[in-house]
CSV table of C-alpha atoms and ligand atoms in Angstrom, one decimal:
chain,number,residue,atom,x,y,z
S,1,MET,CA,-1.0,142.1,77.7
S,2,LYS,CA,2.0,144.1,78.9
S,3,ARG,CA,3.7,146.8,76.9
S,4,LEU,CA,7.4,147.2,76.5
S,5,VAL,CA,8.5,150.5,74.9
S,6,LEU,CA,12.0,150.7,73.5
S,7,VAL,CA,12.9,154.3,73.0
S,8,GLY,CA,15.7,154.9,70.4
S,9,PRO,CA,17.1,152.3,68.1
S,10,GLY,CA,20.6,152.5,69.7
S,11,HIS,CA,23.2,149.7,69.8
S,12,ALA,CA,21.8,147.8,72.8
S,13,HIS,CA,18.2,148.0,71.6
S,14,LEU,CA,19.3,146.4,68.3
S,15,HIS,CA,20.4,143.5,70.4
S,16,VAL,CA,17.1,143.4,72.3
S,17,LEU,CA,15.2,143.4,69.0
S,18,GLU,CA,17.4,140.6,67.7
S,19,ALA,CA,16.7,138.6,70.9
S,20,LEU,CA,13.0,139.2,70.6
S,21,ALA,CA,13.0,138.0,67.0
S,22,ARG,CA,14.7,134.8,68.2
S,23,THR,CA,12.7,134.3,71.3
S,24,PRO,CA,9.5,136.3,71.5
S,25,LEU,CA,8.0,137.3,74.8
S,26,PRO,CA,4.5,136.0,75.2
S,27,GLU,CA,1.8,138.4,76.2
S,28,VAL,CA,4.1,141.4,75.6
S,29,GLU,CA,3.4,144.1,73.0
S,30,THR,CA,6.7,145.8,72.0
S,31,VAL,CA,6.9,149.3,70.6
S,32,LEU,CA,10.1,150.8,69.1
S,33,VAL,CA,10.2,154.6,69.1
S,34,SER,CA,12.7,156.2,66.7
S,35,LEU,CA,13.4,159.5,65.2
S,36,GLY,CA,12.7,158.7,61.6
S,37,PRO,CA,12.4,155.5,59.5
S,38,ARG,CA,16.1,154.4,59.4
S,39,GLN,CA,19.1,153.9,61.6
S,40,LEU,CA,22.6,155.0,60.6
S,41,TYR,CA,25.7,153.3,62.1
S,42,SER,CA,28.1,156.0,63.3
S,43,GLY,CA,31.1,153.7,63.1
S,44,MET,CA,30.9,153.7,59.3
S,45,LEU,CA,29.8,157.3,58.8
S,46,PRO,CA,33.4,158.6,58.4
S,47,GLY,CA,33.9,155.8,55.9
S,48,TRP,CA,30.9,157.0,54.0
S,49,ILE,CA,32.4,160.5,53.9
S,50,ALA,CA,35.7,159.1,52.7
S,51,GLY,CA,33.9,157.3,49.9
S,52,ASP,CA,34.5,153.8,51.3
S,53,TYR,CA,30.8,152.9,51.6
S,54,ALA,CA,27.4,153.7,50.0
S,55,LEU,CA,24.7,155.0,52.3
S,56,GLU,CA,22.8,151.6,52.2
S,57,GLN,CA,25.8,149.9,53.7
S,58,LEU,CA,25.6,151.9,56.9
S,59,SER,CA,21.8,152.1,57.3
S,60,PHE,CA,18.8,149.9,57.7
S,61,GLU,CA,15.1,150.3,57.6
S,62,LEU,CA,13.7,150.2,61.1
S,63,ALA,CA,10.2,149.1,60.1
S,64,ARG,CA,11.7,145.8,58.8
S,65,LEU,CA,13.8,145.3,61.9
S,66,ALA,CA,10.7,146.0,64.1
S,67,ARG,CA,8.6,143.6,62.0
S,68,ALA,CA,11.2,140.8,62.5
S,69,ALA,CA,10.9,141.3,66.3
S,70,LYS,CA,7.1,141.5,66.0
S,71,ALA,CA,7.3,145.1,67.3
S,72,ARG,CA,5.5,148.2,66.2
S,73,LEU,CA,7.5,151.1,65.0
S,74,GLU,CA,6.6,154.7,66.0
S,75,PRO,CA,9.0,156.9,64.0
S,76,SER,CA,8.0,160.4,65.3
S,77,GLY,CA,10.4,160.2,68.3
S,78,ALA,CA,9.8,160.6,72.0
S,79,ALA,CA,9.0,164.2,73.0
S,80,ALA,CA,8.4,163.9,76.7
S,81,LEU,CA,8.5,161.3,79.5
S,82,ARG,CA,6.2,161.4,82.5
S,83,ALA,CA,7.7,158.8,84.7
S,84,ASP,CA,5.3,159.0,87.6
S,85,ARG,CA,2.4,158.3,85.2
S,86,ARG,CA,4.3,155.7,83.1
S,87,GLU,CA,3.6,157.7,80.0
S,88,LEU,CA,5.6,158.7,77.0
S,89,GLN,CA,4.5,161.5,74.7
S,90,LEU,CA,5.5,161.0,71.1
S,91,GLY,CA,6.4,163.7,68.5
S,92,ASP,CA,3.1,163.2,66.7
S,93,GLY,CA,1.2,163.9,69.9
S,94,GLN,CA,0.2,160.3,70.8
S,95,VAL,CA,0.6,159.3,74.5
S,96,LEU,CA,1.9,155.8,75.1
S,97,GLY,CA,1.5,154.1,78.4
S,98,TYR,CA,4.0,151.4,79.3
S,99,ASP,CA,4.7,148.6,81.8
S,100,VAL,CA,8.4,148.8,81.1
S,101,ALA,CA,10.3,151.4,79.1
S,102,SER,CA,13.9,151.4,78.1
S,103,PHE,CA,15.9,154.3,76.7
S,104,ASP,CA,18.8,154.0,74.2
S,105,ILE,CA,18.6,157.4,72.6
S,106,GLY,CA,22.4,158.3,72.6
S,107,SER,CA,23.8,161.7,73.5
S,108,LEU,CA,23.9,165.1,71.9
S,109,PRO,CA,27.0,167.2,71.0
S,110,ALA,CA,28.0,169.7,73.7
S,111,GLY,CA,28.1,173.4,73.2
S,112,PRO,CA,25.2,174.2,70.8
S,113,GLU,CA,24.3,177.2,73.0
S,114,LEU,CA,27.4,179.1,72.0
S,115,PRO,CA,26.5,182.1,69.8
S,116,GLY,CA,26.2,181.2,66.1
S,117,VAL,CA,26.6,177.4,66.4
S,118,THR,CA,23.0,176.5,65.4
S,119,GLU,CA,23.1,178.8,62.4
S,120,HIS,CA,26.7,178.3,61.1
S,121,ALA,CA,27.8,174.8,62.1
S,122,ARG,CA,26.8,171.3,60.9
S,123,VAL,CA,26.0,169.6,64.1
S,124,LEU,CA,26.4,165.8,63.8
S,125,LYS,CA,23.5,164.5,65.9
S,126,PRO,CA,20.9,163.3,65.3
S,127,LEU,CA,23.2,161.4,62.9
S,128,ASP,CA,20.9,162.0,59.8
S,129,ARG,CA,22.0,165.6,59.9
S,130,ALA,CA,25.6,164.5,59.3
S,131,LEU,CA,24.4,163.5,55.8
S,132,THR,CA,24.3,167.1,54.8
S,133,VAL,CA,28.0,167.6,55.6
S,134,LEU,CA,29.4,165.7,52.6
S,135,PRO,CA,27.5,167.5,49.9
S,136,GLU,CA,28.2,170.8,51.4
S,137,ALA,CA,31.9,170.1,51.9
S,138,THR,CA,32.4,168.9,48.4
S,139,ARG,CA,30.4,171.8,46.9
S,140,GLN,CA,32.2,174.5,48.7
S,141,SER,CA,35.9,175.4,48.7
S,142,GLY,CA,38.0,177.3,51.3
S,143,PRO,CA,38.9,176.3,54.8
S,144,LEU,CA,37.1,173.5,56.5
S,145,LEU,CA,36.9,173.7,60.3
S,146,VAL,CA,36.2,170.7,62.5
S,147,VAL,CA,35.4,171.6,66.2
S,148,GLY,CA,36.2,168.8,68.8
S,149,GLY,CA,39.3,166.7,69.0
S,150,GLY,CA,37.7,163.4,70.2
S,151,ALA,CA,38.0,160.3,68.1
S,152,ALA,CA,35.0,161.3,66.0
S,153,GLY,CA,36.4,164.8,65.3
S,154,VAL,CA,39.8,163.4,64.3
S,155,GLU,CA,38.2,160.8,62.0
S,156,LEU,CA,35.9,163.4,60.4
S,157,ALA,CA,38.8,165.8,59.8
S,158,LEU,CA,40.9,163.1,58.2
S,159,CYS,CA,38.1,161.7,56.1
S,160,LEU,CA,36.7,165.1,55.0
S,161,GLN,CA,40.2,166.3,54.0
S,162,ALA,CA,40.9,163.1,52.1
S,163,ARG,CA,37.6,163.3,50.2
S,164,THR,CA,37.6,167.1,49.4
S,165,GLY,CA,41.3,168.1,49.5
S,166,ARG,CA,40.3,171.3,51.3
S,167,PRO,CA,42.5,173.0,53.8
S,168,THR,CA,41.4,171.7,57.1
S,169,VAL,CA,41.7,172.9,60.7
S,170,LEU,CA,40.9,170.8,63.7
S,171,ILE,CA,40.4,172.7,67.0
S,172,GLU,CA,40.2,171.2,70.5
S,173,ARG,CA,39.7,173.1,73.8
S,174,GLY,CA,41.9,170.7,75.8
S,175,GLU,CA,45.5,169.4,75.1
S,176,GLU,CA,44.8,165.8,74.2
S,177,VAL,CA,43.9,164.7,70.7
S,178,PRO,CA,42.2,162.3,70.5
S,179,ARG,CA,40.7,163.2,73.9
S,180,GLY,CA,41.4,160.4,76.4
S,181,ALA,CA,43.5,158.3,74.0
S,182,PRO,CA,46.7,156.7,75.1
S,183,ARG,CA,49.8,158.9,74.7
S,184,SER,CA,51.2,156.7,71.9
S,185,ALA,CA,48.0,157.1,69.9
S,186,GLN,CA,48.0,160.9,70.5
S,187,ARG,CA,51.6,161.1,69.1
S,188,LEU,CA,50.7,159.0,66.1
S,189,ILE,CA,47.6,161.1,65.3
S,190,ARG,CA,49.5,164.3,65.6
S,191,ARG,CA,52.2,163.0,63.2
S,192,LEU,CA,49.5,161.8,60.8
S,193,LEU,CA,47.5,165.1,60.9
S,194,ALA,CA,50.8,167.1,60.2
S,195,ARG,CA,51.7,164.8,57.3
S,196,ARG,CA,48.3,165.2,55.8
S,197,GLY,CA,48.5,169.0,56.2
S,198,ILE,CA,45.6,169.2,58.7
S,199,LYS,CA,46.3,172.1,61.1
S,200,LEU,CA,45.7,171.0,64.7
S,201,ARG,CA,45.0,173.7,67.3
S,202,THR,CA,44.8,172.5,70.9
S,203,LYS,CA,43.9,174.7,73.9
S,204,ALA,CA,41.7,176.5,71.4
S,205,ALA,CA,38.2,177.1,73.0
S,206,LEU,CA,35.6,178.3,70.6
S,207,ALA,CA,33.6,181.4,71.8
S,208,SER,CA,31.3,182.0,68.9
S,209,LEU,CA,30.6,181.5,65.2
S,210,SER,CA,29.5,184.0,62.6
S,211,ALA,CA,29.2,183.6,58.8
S,212,GLY,CA,32.7,182.5,57.7
S,213,SER,CA,34.5,183.2,60.9
S,214,ALA,CA,35.1,181.4,64.2
S,215,ARG,CA,36.1,183.4,67.2
S,216,LEU,CA,38.2,181.7,69.9
S,217,GLU,CA,38.1,182.7,73.6
S,218,SER,CA,41.6,184.1,73.1
S,219,GLY,CA,40.1,186.7,70.7
S,220,GLU,CA,41.7,185.1,67.6
S,221,SER,CA,39.5,184.6,64.5
S,222,LEU,CA,39.7,181.6,62.2
S,223,PRO,CA,38.1,181.8,58.8
S,224,PHE,CA,36.0,178.9,57.5
S,225,THR,CA,33.5,178.1,54.8
S,226,THR,CA,32.3,174.8,56.3
S,227,CYS,CA,32.2,174.1,60.1
S,228,VAL,CA,31.6,170.6,61.4
S,229,TRP,CA,30.6,170.3,65.1
S,230,ALA,CA,31.9,167.1,66.7
S,231,THR,CA,32.3,168.1,70.4
S,232,GLY,CA,31.9,165.7,73.4
S,233,ALA,CA,28.6,164.4,74.7
S,234,ARG,CA,25.8,166.1,76.7
S,235,ALA,CA,22.6,164.6,78.0
S,236,PRO,CA,19.5,164.4,75.9
S,237,GLU,CA,16.9,167.0,77.0
S,238,LEU,CA,14.1,164.4,77.5
S,239,PHE,CA,15.1,163.4,81.1
S,240,ALA,CA,15.3,166.8,82.8
S,241,LYS,CA,11.6,167.3,83.4
S,242,SER,CA,10.7,163.6,83.4
S,243,GLY,CA,10.4,163.1,87.2
S,244,ALA,CA,12.9,160.2,87.0
S,245,ALA,CA,16.3,160.4,88.8
S,246,VAL,CA,19.1,161.8,86.7
S,247,ASP,CA,22.9,161.9,87.3
S,248,ALA,CA,24.9,165.1,87.8
S,249,GLN,CA,25.1,165.6,84.0
S,250,GLY,CA,21.4,165.1,83.4
S,251,TYR,CA,21.7,161.5,82.0
S,252,LEU,CA,19.0,159.0,83.2
S,253,ALA,CA,20.4,157.6,86.4
S,254,VAL,CA,20.8,153.8,86.4
S,255,GLU,CA,22.1,151.1,88.7
S,256,ASP,CA,24.5,148.6,87.3
S,257,THR,CA,21.5,146.5,86.3
S,258,LEU,CA,20.7,149.4,83.9
S,259,ARG,CA,17.5,150.1,85.9
S,260,SER,CA,16.4,153.4,87.3
S,261,PRO,CA,16.7,153.8,91.1
S,262,SER,CA,13.6,156.0,91.2
S,263,HIS,CA,11.4,154.1,88.8
S,264,PRO,CA,12.1,150.4,88.6
S,265,GLU,CA,10.1,150.0,85.4
S,266,LEU,CA,12.5,152.4,83.6
S,267,PHE,CA,15.8,151.2,82.1
S,268,ALA,CA,18.6,153.1,80.2
S,269,THR,CA,21.6,152.0,78.2
S,270,GLY,CA,24.3,153.4,76.0
S,271,ASP,CA,25.3,157.1,76.0
S,272,CYS,CA,22.1,158.2,77.6
S,273,ALA,CA,22.6,156.2,80.8
S,274,GLY,CA,24.3,157.7,83.9
S,275,PHE,CA,25.8,155.0,86.1
S,276,ILE,CA,25.3,156.0,89.8
S,277,SER,CA,27.5,153.2,91.2
S,278,GLY,CA,30.5,155.3,90.0
S,279,GLN,CA,31.8,152.7,87.5
S,280,ARG,CA,33.4,154.5,84.5
S,281,VAL,CA,31.5,153.9,81.3
S,282,PRO,CA,32.8,156.0,78.4
S,283,LYS,CA,30.2,157.3,75.9
S,284,ALA,CA,31.1,155.1,73.0
S,285,GLY,CA,29.2,152.6,70.9
S,286,VAL,CA,31.3,149.6,72.0
S,287,TYR,CA,30.1,150.0,75.6
S,288,ALA,CA,26.5,150.2,74.4
S,289,VAL,CA,26.9,147.1,72.4
S,290,ARG,CA,28.2,145.1,75.4
S,291,GLN,CA,25.2,146.3,77.5
S,292,GLY,CA,22.8,144.7,75.0
S,293,PRO,CA,22.7,141.2,76.4
S,294,VAL,CA,22.4,142.4,80.0
S,295,LEU,CA,19.6,144.8,79.1
S,296,SER,CA,17.8,142.1,77.1
S,297,ALA,CA,17.9,139.6,80.0
S,298,ASN,CA,16.8,142.3,82.5
S,299,LEU,CA,13.9,143.5,80.4
S,300,ARG,CA,12.7,139.9,80.2
S,301,ALA,CA,13.0,139.5,83.9
S,302,ALA,CA,11.2,142.8,84.6
S,303,LEU,CA,8.4,141.9,82.3
S,304,THR,CA,7.9,138.3,83.4
S,305,GLY,CA,8.7,138.8,87.1
S,306,GLY,CA,11.2,135.9,86.8
S,307,GLY,CA,14.7,135.9,88.3
S,308,SER,CA,17.0,138.5,89.6
S,309,LEU,CA,18.6,141.2,87.4
S,310,ARG,CA,22.1,140.9,85.9
S,311,SER,CA,24.7,143.6,86.5
S,312,TYR,CA,26.7,145.2,83.7
S,313,HIS,CA,30.4,145.7,84.3
S,314,ALA,CA,32.3,147.8,81.8
S,315,GLN,CA,35.4,146.4,80.2
S,316,SER,CA,38.6,148.1,81.3
S,317,GLY,CA,39.4,149.3,77.8
S,318,PHE,CA,38.6,148.8,74.1
S,319,LEU,CA,40.2,148.6,70.7
S,320,SER,CA,39.7,152.0,69.2
S,321,LEU,CA,39.9,152.1,65.4
S,322,MET,CA,39.8,155.4,63.5
S,323,ASN,CA,39.4,155.7,59.7
S,324,ALA,CA,42.1,157.9,58.2
S,325,GLY,CA,40.1,158.3,55.0
S,326,ASP,CA,43.0,157.2,52.7
S,327,GLY,CA,42.6,153.4,52.9
S,328,THR,CA,44.4,153.3,56.2
S,329,ALA,CA,43.2,153.5,59.8
S,330,VAL,CA,44.7,154.1,63.2
S,331,GLY,CA,44.2,151.7,66.1
S,332,ALA,CA,44.8,152.1,69.8
S,333,TRP,CA,44.8,149.2,72.3
S,334,LYS,CA,46.0,149.2,75.9
S,335,GLY,CA,48.7,151.9,75.4
S,336,LEU,CA,49.8,150.6,71.9
S,337,ALA,CA,49.1,152.5,68.7
S,338,PHE,CA,49.3,151.3,65.1
S,339,HIS,CA,48.5,152.7,61.7
S,340,GLY,CA,48.2,151.2,58.2
S,341,ARG,CA,46.1,149.4,55.6
S,342,ALA,CA,45.8,146.2,57.7
S,343,VAL,CA,44.2,148.3,60.5
S,344,TRP,CA,41.7,149.7,58.0
S,345,ARG,CA,40.9,146.2,56.8
S,346,LEU,CA,40.3,145.1,60.4
S,347,LYS,CA,38.0,148.0,61.1
S,348,ASP,CA,36.1,147.5,57.8
S,349,ALA,CA,35.6,143.8,58.7
S,350,ILE,CA,34.4,144.5,62.2
S,351,ASP,CA,32.0,147.2,61.0
S,352,ARG,CA,30.6,145.2,58.1
S,353,ARG,CA,30.1,142.2,60.4
S,354,PHE,CA,28.1,144.4,62.9
S,355,MET,CA,25.9,145.8,60.1
S,356,ALA,CA,25.4,142.5,58.4
S,357,ARG,CA,23.9,141.1,61.6
S,358,PHE,CA,21.1,143.6,61.7
S,359,GLN,CA,20.7,144.0,58.0
S,360,ARG,CA,20.1,140.3,57.8
S,361,LEU,CA,17.6,140.5,60.6
S,362,ALA,CA,15.8,143.4,58.7
S,363,GLY,CA,15.6,141.1,55.6
Z,401,FAD,C1,31.2,160.3,63.5
Z,401,FAD,C2,31.1,159.4,64.7
Z,401,FAD,C3,31.9,158.3,64.7
Z,401,FAD,C4,31.9,157.4,65.8
Z,401,FAD,N1,32.6,156.3,65.8
Z,401,FAD,C5,32.6,155.4,66.8
Z,401,FAD,C6,33.3,154.2,66.8
Z,401,FAD,O1,34.0,153.9,65.8
Z,401,FAD,N2,33.3,153.4,67.9
Z,401,FAD,C7,32.5,153.8,69.0
Z,401,FAD,O2,32.5,153.0,70.0
Z,401,FAD,N3,31.9,154.9,69.1
Z,401,FAD,C8,31.9,155.8,68.0
Z,401,FAD,N4,31.1,156.9,68.0
Z,401,FAD,C9,30.4,157.3,69.3
Z,401,FAD,C10,29.0,156.5,69.1
Z,401,FAD,O3,28.4,157.0,68.0
Z,401,FAD,C11,28.1,156.7,70.3
Z,401,FAD,O4,28.8,156.6,71.5
Z,401,FAD,C12,27.1,155.6,70.2
Z,401,FAD,O5,26.4,155.7,69.0
Z,401,FAD,C13,26.2,155.6,71.4
Z,401,FAD,O6,25.3,154.5,71.2
Z,401,FAD,P1,23.9,154.5,71.8
Z,401,FAD,O7,23.4,153.1,71.6
Z,401,FAD,O8,23.9,155.1,73.1
Z,401,FAD,O9,23.0,155.5,70.9
Z,401,FAD,P2,23.0,155.8,69.4
Z,401,FAD,O10,23.8,154.9,68.5
Z,401,FAD,O11,23.4,157.3,69.3
Z,401,FAD,O12,21.5,155.6,69.0
Z,401,FAD,C14,20.5,156.4,69.5
Z,401,FAD,C15,19.3,156.4,68.6
Z,401,FAD,O13,18.2,157.0,69.3
Z,401,FAD,C16,17.6,158.0,68.4
Z,401,FAD,N5,17.0,159.0,69.2
Z,401,FAD,C17,17.5,160.1,69.8
Z,401,FAD,N6,16.6,160.8,70.4
Z,401,FAD,C18,15.4,160.2,70.3
Z,401,FAD,C19,14.1,160.4,70.8
Z,401,FAD,N7,13.8,161.5,71.5
Z,401,FAD,N8,13.2,159.5,70.4
Z,401,FAD,C20,13.5,158.4,69.7
Z,401,FAD,N9,14.7,158.1,69.3
Z,401,FAD,C21,15.7,159.0,69.6
Z,401,FAD,C22,18.7,158.5,67.6
Z,401,FAD,O14,18.2,159.1,66.4
Z,401,FAD,C23,19.5,157.2,67.3
Z,401,FAD,O15,19.0,156.5,66.2
Z,401,FAD,C24,31.1,157.8,66.9
Z,401,FAD,C25,30.4,159.0,66.9
Z,401,FAD,C26,30.4,159.8,65.8
Z,401,FAD,C27,29.6,161.1,65.8
């Protein structure tokens, strides 16, 4: 009997579990390692904040999903990887050996080492922590500060402001908001933020947080009563001391087959994978979703010794949809940007369809 360990219930691993439920792998024991008993879908989290969804609509029980795939769930998380010994240490102290292990554990928000961030900001990952943001934001009054002008930061600022009516400031260290979006989408978002009274501060790098006050590198202070931390991605800490090859940012290095160049029994996918071929793979859920079928086929090949591995090639762009929190959404596609109720309906339909797939599987 061989053992496959799937670490993290990220987007691509959901696909692997779905495939295992449909076509089980004989003589393979599958273990799913998660941080807790449920998975939240980040794409619908801003909608939950805006009041569009109940929590059950964006979450599912991992034990049920694992059962459908005839896998065992270990919900205490992975604490350490010893790649040379093919061992994974879990949060509850257990040590799991593996024949093949695959990582889909996402990324962490950048910048928590800045003074005061851990104490005074609501950091969004692991995503369960984001659930504390809404009760706090609705209970308190006064200025709401969102740090990070990527798509997630913009959506959260819009949805929190729509739900709470609080004065909201969005700060971004660069010039682009949303970071990396086409110019047309940036213009549209700027107009929308202004219309909604959300103050946007670009080229505003945060230096430190203290109770009720954010200090920028320029020396300026911004008052706040709730601070939400939605900065760009950094690598999970698990890989640094694992003995497996990592890329320059500390993500688990992979070839285009999603396999580690140093340890062929290791795979990584989604945000936590660092592609060494140089292909550009943004840290976004839509890329992790597309990696699912390739990963699934390659894990089967690695476990059965059958066939060559498939390569993953990232799509050149994707339809980005941001919830504006007021029954509208903003979309960006190949240099075009659009806003309105129909865009929200499209986003809602896509997200619901994605969730329904796995909620059905989880019974
Ligand atoms: C508010 C918000 C909204 C977003 N909206 C979108 C969107 O609309 N579209 C889009 O493409 N992207 C969106 N993103 C980005 C998106 O969430 C990530 O890029 C995406 O989730 C990455 O997918 P993944 O499969 O790599 O990992 P994830 O979906 O992050 O899943 C990783 C899982 O692994 C678990 N895990 C972490 N560490 C461990 C460990 N040590 N042991 C075991 N399990 C572990 C985590 O708890 C999590 O369940 C959004 C992000 C945020 C914060």
